[in-house]
mmCIF file of C-alpha atoms in Angstrom:
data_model
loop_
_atom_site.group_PDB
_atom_site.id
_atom_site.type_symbol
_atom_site.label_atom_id
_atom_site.label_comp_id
_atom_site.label_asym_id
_atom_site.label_seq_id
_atom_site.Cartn_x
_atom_site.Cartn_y
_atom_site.Cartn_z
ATOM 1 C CA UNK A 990 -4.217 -45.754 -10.485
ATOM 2 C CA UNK A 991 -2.634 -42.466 -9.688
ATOM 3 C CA UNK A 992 -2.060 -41.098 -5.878
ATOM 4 C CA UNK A 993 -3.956 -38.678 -4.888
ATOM 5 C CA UNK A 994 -0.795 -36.347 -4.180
ATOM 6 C CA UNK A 995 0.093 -37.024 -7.545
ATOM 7 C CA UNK A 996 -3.512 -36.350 -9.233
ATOM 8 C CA UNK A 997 -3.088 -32.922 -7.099
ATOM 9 C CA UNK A 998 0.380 -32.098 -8.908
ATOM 10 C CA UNK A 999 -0.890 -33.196 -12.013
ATOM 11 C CA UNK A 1000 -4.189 -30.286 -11.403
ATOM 12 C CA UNK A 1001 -1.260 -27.516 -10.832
ATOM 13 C CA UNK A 1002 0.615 -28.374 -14.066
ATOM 14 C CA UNK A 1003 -2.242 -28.779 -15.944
ATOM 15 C CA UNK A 1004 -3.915 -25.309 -14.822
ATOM 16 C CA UNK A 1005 -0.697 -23.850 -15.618
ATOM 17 C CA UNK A 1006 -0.469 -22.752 -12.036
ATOM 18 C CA UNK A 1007 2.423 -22.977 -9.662
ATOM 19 C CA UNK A 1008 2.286 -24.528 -6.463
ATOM 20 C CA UNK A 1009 3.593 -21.905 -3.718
ATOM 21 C CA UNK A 1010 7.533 -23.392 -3.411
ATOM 22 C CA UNK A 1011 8.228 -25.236 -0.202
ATOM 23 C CA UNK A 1012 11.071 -23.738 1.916
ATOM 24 C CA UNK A 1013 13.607 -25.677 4.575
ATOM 25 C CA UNK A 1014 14.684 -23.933 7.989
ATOM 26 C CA UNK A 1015 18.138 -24.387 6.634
ATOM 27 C CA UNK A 1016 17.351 -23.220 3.419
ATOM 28 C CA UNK A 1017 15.073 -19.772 3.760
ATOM 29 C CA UNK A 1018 16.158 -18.217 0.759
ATOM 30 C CA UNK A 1019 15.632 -19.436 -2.807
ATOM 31 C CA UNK A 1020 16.237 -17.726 -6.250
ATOM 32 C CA UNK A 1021 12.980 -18.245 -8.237
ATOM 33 C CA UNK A 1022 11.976 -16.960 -12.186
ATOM 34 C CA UNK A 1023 8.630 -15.881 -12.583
ATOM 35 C CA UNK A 1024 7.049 -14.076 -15.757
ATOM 36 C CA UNK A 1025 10.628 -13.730 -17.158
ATOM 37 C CA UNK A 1026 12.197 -12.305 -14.459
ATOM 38 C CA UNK A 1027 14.635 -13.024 -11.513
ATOM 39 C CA UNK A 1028 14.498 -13.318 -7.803
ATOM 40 C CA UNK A 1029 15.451 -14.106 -4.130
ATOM 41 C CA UNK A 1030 13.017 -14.972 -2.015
ATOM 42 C CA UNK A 1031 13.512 -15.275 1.830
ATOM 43 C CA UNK A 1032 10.647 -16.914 3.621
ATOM 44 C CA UNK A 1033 10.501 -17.125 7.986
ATOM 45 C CA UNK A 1034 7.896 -18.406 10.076
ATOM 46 C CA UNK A 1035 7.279 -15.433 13.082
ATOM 47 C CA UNK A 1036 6.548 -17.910 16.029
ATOM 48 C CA UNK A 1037 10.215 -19.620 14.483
ATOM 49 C CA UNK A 1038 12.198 -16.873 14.107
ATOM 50 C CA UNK A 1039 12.201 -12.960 15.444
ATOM 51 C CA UNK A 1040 11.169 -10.663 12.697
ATOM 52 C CA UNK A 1041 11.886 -7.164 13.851
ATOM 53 C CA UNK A 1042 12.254 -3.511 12.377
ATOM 54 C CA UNK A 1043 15.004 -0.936 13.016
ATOM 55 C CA UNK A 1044 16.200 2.102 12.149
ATOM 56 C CA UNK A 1045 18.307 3.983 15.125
ATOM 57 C CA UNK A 1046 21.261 2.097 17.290
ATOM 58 C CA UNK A 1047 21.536 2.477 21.269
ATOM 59 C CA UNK A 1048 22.940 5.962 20.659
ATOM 60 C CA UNK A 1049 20.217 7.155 18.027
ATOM 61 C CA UNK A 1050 22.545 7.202 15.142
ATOM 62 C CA UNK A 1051 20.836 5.236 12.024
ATOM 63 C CA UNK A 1052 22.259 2.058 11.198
ATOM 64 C CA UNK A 1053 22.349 3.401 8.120
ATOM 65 C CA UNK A 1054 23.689 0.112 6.356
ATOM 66 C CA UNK A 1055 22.585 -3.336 6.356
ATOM 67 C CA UNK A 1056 26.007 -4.634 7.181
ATOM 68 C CA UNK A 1057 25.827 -2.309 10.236
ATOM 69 C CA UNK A 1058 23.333 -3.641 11.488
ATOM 70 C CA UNK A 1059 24.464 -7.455 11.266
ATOM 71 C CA UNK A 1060 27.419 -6.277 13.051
ATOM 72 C CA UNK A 1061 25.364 -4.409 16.013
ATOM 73 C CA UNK A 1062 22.979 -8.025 16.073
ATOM 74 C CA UNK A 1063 25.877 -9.969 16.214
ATOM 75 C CA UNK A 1064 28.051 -7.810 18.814
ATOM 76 C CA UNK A 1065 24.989 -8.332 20.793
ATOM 77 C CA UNK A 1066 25.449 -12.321 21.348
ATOM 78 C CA UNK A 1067 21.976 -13.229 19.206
ATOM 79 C CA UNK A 1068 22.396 -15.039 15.878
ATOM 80 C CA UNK A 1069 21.732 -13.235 12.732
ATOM 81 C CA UNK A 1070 19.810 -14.408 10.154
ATOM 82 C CA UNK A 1071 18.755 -11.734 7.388
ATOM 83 C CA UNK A 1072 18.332 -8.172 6.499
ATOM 84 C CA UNK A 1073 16.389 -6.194 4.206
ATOM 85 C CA UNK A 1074 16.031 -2.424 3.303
ATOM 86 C CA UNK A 1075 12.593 -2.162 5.283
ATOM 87 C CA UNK A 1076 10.812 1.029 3.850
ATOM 88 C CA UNK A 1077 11.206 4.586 2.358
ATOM 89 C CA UNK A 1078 12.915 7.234 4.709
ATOM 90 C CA UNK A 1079 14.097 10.906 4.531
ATOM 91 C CA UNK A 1080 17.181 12.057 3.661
ATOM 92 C CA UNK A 1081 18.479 11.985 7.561
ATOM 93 C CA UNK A 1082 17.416 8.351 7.193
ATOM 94 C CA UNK A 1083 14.138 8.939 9.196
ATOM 95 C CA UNK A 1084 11.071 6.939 8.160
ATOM 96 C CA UNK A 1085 8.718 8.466 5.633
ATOM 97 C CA UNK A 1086 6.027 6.734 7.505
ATOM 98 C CA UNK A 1087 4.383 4.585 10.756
ATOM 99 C CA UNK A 1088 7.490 2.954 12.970
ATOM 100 C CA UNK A 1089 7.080 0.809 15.825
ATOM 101 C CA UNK A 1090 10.089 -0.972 17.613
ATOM 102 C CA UNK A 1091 9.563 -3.500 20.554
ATOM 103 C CA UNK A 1092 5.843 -1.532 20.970
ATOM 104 C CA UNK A 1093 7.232 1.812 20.727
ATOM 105 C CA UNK A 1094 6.105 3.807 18.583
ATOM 106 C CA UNK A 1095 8.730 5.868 17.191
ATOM 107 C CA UNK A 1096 6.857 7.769 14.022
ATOM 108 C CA UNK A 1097 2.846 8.438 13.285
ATOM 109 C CA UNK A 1098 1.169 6.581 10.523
ATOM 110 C CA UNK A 1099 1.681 8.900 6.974
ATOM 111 C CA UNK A 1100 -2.078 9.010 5.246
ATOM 112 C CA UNK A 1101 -1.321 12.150 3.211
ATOM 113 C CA UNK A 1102 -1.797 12.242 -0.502
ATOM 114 C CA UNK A 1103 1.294 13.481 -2.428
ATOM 115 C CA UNK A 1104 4.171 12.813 -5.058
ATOM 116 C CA UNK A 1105 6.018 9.397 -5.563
ATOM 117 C CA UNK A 1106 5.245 5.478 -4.745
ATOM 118 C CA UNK A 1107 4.870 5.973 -1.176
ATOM 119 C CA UNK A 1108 1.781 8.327 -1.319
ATOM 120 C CA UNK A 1109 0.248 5.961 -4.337
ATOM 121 C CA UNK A 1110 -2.727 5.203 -2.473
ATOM 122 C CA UNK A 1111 -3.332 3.116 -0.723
ATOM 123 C CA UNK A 1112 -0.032 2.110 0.860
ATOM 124 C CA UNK A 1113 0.314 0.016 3.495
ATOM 125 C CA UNK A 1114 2.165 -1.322 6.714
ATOM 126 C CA UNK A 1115 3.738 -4.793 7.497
ATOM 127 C CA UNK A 1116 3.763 -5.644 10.853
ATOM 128 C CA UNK A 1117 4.429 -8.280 13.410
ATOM 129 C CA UNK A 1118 2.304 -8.964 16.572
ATOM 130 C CA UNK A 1119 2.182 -11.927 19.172
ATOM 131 C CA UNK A 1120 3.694 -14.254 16.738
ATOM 132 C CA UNK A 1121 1.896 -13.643 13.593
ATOM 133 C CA UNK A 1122 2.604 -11.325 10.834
ATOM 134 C CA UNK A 1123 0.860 -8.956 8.306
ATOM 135 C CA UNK A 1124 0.293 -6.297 5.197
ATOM 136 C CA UNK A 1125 -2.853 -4.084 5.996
ATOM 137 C CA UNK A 1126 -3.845 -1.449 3.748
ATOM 138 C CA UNK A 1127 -2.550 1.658 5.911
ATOM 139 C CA UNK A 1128 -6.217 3.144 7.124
ATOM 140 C CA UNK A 1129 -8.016 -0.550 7.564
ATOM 141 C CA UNK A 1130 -4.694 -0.882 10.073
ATOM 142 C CA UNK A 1131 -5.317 2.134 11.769
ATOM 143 C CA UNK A 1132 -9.337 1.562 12.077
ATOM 144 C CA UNK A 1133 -8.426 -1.451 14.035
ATOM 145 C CA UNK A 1134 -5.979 0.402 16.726
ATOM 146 C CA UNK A 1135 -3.580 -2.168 16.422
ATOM 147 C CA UNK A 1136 -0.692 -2.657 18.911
ATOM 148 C CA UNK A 1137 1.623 -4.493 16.659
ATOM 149 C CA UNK A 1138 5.560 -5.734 18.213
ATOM 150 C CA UNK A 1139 7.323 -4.567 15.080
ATOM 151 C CA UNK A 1140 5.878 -2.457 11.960
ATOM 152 C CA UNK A 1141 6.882 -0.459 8.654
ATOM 153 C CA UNK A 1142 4.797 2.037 6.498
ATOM 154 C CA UNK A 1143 5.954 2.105 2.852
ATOM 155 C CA UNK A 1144 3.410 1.829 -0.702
ATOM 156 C CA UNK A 1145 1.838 1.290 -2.056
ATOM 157 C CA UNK A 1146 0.502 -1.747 -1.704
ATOM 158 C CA UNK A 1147 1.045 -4.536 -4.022
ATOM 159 C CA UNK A 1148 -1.877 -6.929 -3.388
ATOM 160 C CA UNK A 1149 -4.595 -6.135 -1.387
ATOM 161 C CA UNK A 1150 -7.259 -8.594 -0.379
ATOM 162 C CA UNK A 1151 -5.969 -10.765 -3.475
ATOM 163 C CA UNK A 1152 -6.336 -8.248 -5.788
ATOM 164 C CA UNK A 1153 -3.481 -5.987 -7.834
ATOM 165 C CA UNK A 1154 -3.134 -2.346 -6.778
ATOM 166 C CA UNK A 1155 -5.627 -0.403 -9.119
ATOM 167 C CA UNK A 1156 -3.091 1.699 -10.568
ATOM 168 C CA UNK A 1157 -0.703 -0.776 -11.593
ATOM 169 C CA UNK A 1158 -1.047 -1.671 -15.498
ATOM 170 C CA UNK A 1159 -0.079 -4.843 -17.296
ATOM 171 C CA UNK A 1160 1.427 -2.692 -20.046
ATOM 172 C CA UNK A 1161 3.558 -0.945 -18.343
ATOM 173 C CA UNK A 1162 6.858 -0.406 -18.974
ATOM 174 C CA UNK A 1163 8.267 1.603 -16.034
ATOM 175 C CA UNK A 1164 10.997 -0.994 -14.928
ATOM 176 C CA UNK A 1165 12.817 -0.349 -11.693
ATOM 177 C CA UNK A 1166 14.794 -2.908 -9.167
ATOM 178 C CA UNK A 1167 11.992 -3.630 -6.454
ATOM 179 C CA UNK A 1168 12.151 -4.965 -2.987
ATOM 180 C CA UNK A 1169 8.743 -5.820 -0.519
ATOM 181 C CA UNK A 1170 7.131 -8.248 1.404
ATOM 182 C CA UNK A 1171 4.265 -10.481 1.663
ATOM 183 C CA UNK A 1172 2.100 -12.759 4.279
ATOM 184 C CA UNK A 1173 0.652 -15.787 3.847
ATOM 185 C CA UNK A 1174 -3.429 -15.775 4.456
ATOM 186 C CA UNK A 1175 -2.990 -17.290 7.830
ATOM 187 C CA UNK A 1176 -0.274 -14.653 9.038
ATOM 188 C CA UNK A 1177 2.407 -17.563 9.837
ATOM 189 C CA UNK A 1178 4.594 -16.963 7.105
ATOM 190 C CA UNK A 1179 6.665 -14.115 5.699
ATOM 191 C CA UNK A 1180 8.011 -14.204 2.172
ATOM 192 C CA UNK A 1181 10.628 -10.801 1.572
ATOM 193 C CA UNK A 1182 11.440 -10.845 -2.296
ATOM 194 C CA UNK A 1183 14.287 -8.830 -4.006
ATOM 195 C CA UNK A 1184 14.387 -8.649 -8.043
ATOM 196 C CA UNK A 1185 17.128 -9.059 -9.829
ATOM 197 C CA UNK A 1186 17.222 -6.802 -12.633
ATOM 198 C CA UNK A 1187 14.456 -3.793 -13.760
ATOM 199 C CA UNK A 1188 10.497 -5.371 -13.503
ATOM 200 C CA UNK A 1189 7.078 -3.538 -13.720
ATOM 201 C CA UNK A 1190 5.179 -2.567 -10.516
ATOM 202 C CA UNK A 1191 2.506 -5.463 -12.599
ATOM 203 C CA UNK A 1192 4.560 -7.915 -12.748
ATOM 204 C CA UNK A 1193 6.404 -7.842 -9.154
ATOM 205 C CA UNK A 1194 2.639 -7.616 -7.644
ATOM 206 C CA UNK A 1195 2.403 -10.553 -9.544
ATOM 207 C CA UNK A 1196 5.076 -12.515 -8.136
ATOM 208 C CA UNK A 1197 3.207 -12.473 -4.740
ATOM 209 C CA UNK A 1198 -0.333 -13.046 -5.601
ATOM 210 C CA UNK A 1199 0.017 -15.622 -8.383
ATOM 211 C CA UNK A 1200 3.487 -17.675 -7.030
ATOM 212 C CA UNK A 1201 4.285 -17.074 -3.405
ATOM 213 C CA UNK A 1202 0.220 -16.915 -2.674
ATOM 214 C CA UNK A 1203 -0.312 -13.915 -0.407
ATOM 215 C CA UNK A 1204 -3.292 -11.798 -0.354
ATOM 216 C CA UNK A 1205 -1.623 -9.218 0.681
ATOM 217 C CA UNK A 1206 1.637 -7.626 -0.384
ATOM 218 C CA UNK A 1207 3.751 -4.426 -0.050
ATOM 219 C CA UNK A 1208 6.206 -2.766 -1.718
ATOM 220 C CA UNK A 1209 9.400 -1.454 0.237
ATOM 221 C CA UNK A 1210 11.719 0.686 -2.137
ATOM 222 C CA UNK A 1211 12.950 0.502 -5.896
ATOM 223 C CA UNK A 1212 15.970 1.713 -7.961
ATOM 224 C CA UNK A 1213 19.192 1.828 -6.273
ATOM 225 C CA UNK A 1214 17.282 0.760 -2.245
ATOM 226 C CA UNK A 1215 16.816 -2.536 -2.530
ATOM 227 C CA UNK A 1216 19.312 -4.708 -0.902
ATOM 228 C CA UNK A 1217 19.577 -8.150 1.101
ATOM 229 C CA UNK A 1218 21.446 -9.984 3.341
ATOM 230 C CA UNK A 1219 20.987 -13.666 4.518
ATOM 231 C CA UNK A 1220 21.510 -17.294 4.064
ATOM 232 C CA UNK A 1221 23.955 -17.973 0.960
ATOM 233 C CA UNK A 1222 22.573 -14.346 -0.986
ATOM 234 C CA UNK A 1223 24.197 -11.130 -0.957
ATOM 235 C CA UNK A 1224 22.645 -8.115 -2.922
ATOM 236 C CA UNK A 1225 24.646 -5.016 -1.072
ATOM 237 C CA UNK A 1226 23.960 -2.012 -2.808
ATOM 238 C CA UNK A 1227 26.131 1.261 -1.924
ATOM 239 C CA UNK A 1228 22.350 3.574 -1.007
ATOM 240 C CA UNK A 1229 22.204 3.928 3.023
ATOM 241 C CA UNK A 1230 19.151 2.823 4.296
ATOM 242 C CA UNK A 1231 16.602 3.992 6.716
ATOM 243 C CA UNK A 1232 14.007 1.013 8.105
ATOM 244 C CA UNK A 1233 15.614 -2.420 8.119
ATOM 245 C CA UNK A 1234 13.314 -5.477 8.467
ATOM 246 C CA UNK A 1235 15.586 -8.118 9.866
ATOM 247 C CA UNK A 1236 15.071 -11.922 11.455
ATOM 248 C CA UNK A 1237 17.098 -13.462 14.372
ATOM 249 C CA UNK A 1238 17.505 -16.701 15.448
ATOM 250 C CA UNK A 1239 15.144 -17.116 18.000
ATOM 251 C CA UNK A 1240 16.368 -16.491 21.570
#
């Protein structure tokens, strides 16, 4: 008679459905295929590790760089563990949108309409707060006054309450190199995922609803932005940045 852990596989293969891939504390980043296409994925638990935003050092100068910043993290005696481009910015490197570092909030929340992906309503912010993380569509954030530790605006959204953005269209064939970031239901795990070649706003939205599971799900930058740093992957790119979501070893 079969297990019941193997009746349970057996459901997943048979539904043609992928069970969300396990990840190792020594191991956070994996390189998965989904729909055709290529990526990294970096998963951290918040009450493991410290997931954190930045954008200025000590003097207010932008890090401006991902390597910078591993540099500054590491200068400082704590352990580095990854780095991502963390949101769209202006062209002094400024974020486009809501910034908060160690509770201080350094820009306003962005809820004007306009031009480009960011103001492709709704958009969102990814934040971190007592331990847990999370995407919230930008205005249900800012109904519940939140005091988050860490947060990013960017957009728009990818998923949003399990659901693909409404403007995104399986047809498509708008193909860019995406970065963004998504939260497991109970807020305990992060998953940041970087593509490897051009895919469809569809198709990356897809990546986090229908294989890493999150119900919610933001995009961070595309063409020449995205870029990562961690555990055995490298995807520099030579584009400054502005944001950077990174994780430390705890301390």
């Amino acid at each position: 008679m079969k297990s019941a852990r193997f009746a349970a596989i057996s459901s997943f293969m048979f539904a043609g459905i992928s069970p969300v891939p396990s990840w190792a504390a020594d191991t956070p980043c994996q390189r998965l295929s989904y729909a055709g296409s290529a990526y990294t994925v970096c998963s951290f638990e918040p009450a493991k590790a410290d997931i954190s935003v930045h954008w200025r050092r000590g003097n207010g100068k932008p890090f401006a760089s991902l390597n910078a910043f591993r540099r500054d993290v590491n200068g400082g005696g704590r352990r580095f563990l990854f780095a991502m481009n963390g949101g769209m910015y202006h062209e002094d490197l400024s974020p486009v949108g809501y910034h908060v570092e160690a509770r201080a909030k350094l820009k306003n929340a962005n809820t004007r309409r306009g031009p480009g992906n960011f103001h492709m309503l709704p958009n969102g912010i990814f934040f971190v707060e007592k331990g847990r993380a999370g995407v919230m569509e930008t205005r249900a954030f800012l109904k519940r006054n939140r005091r988050p530790d860490y947060a990013t605006q960017s957009g728009p959204m990818l998923v949003i309450s399990g659901r693909i953005h409404p403007r995104f269209k399986a047809n498509s064939q708008h193909r860019k190199p995406r970065n963004g970031v998504g939260v497991s239901a109970d807020g305990r795990r992060v998953y940041f995922a970087i593509s490897h070649g051009p895919v469809t706003f569809w198709n990356f939205a897809k990546l986090f609803q229908q294989r890493l599971k999150t119900p919610n799900a933001l995009f961070l930058d595309g063409g020449s932005a995205p870029q990562m740093i961690g555990p055995g992957v490298s995807r520099p790119s030579f584009a400054p940045v502005g944001p950077i979501v990174a994780v430390t070893a705890k301390k």
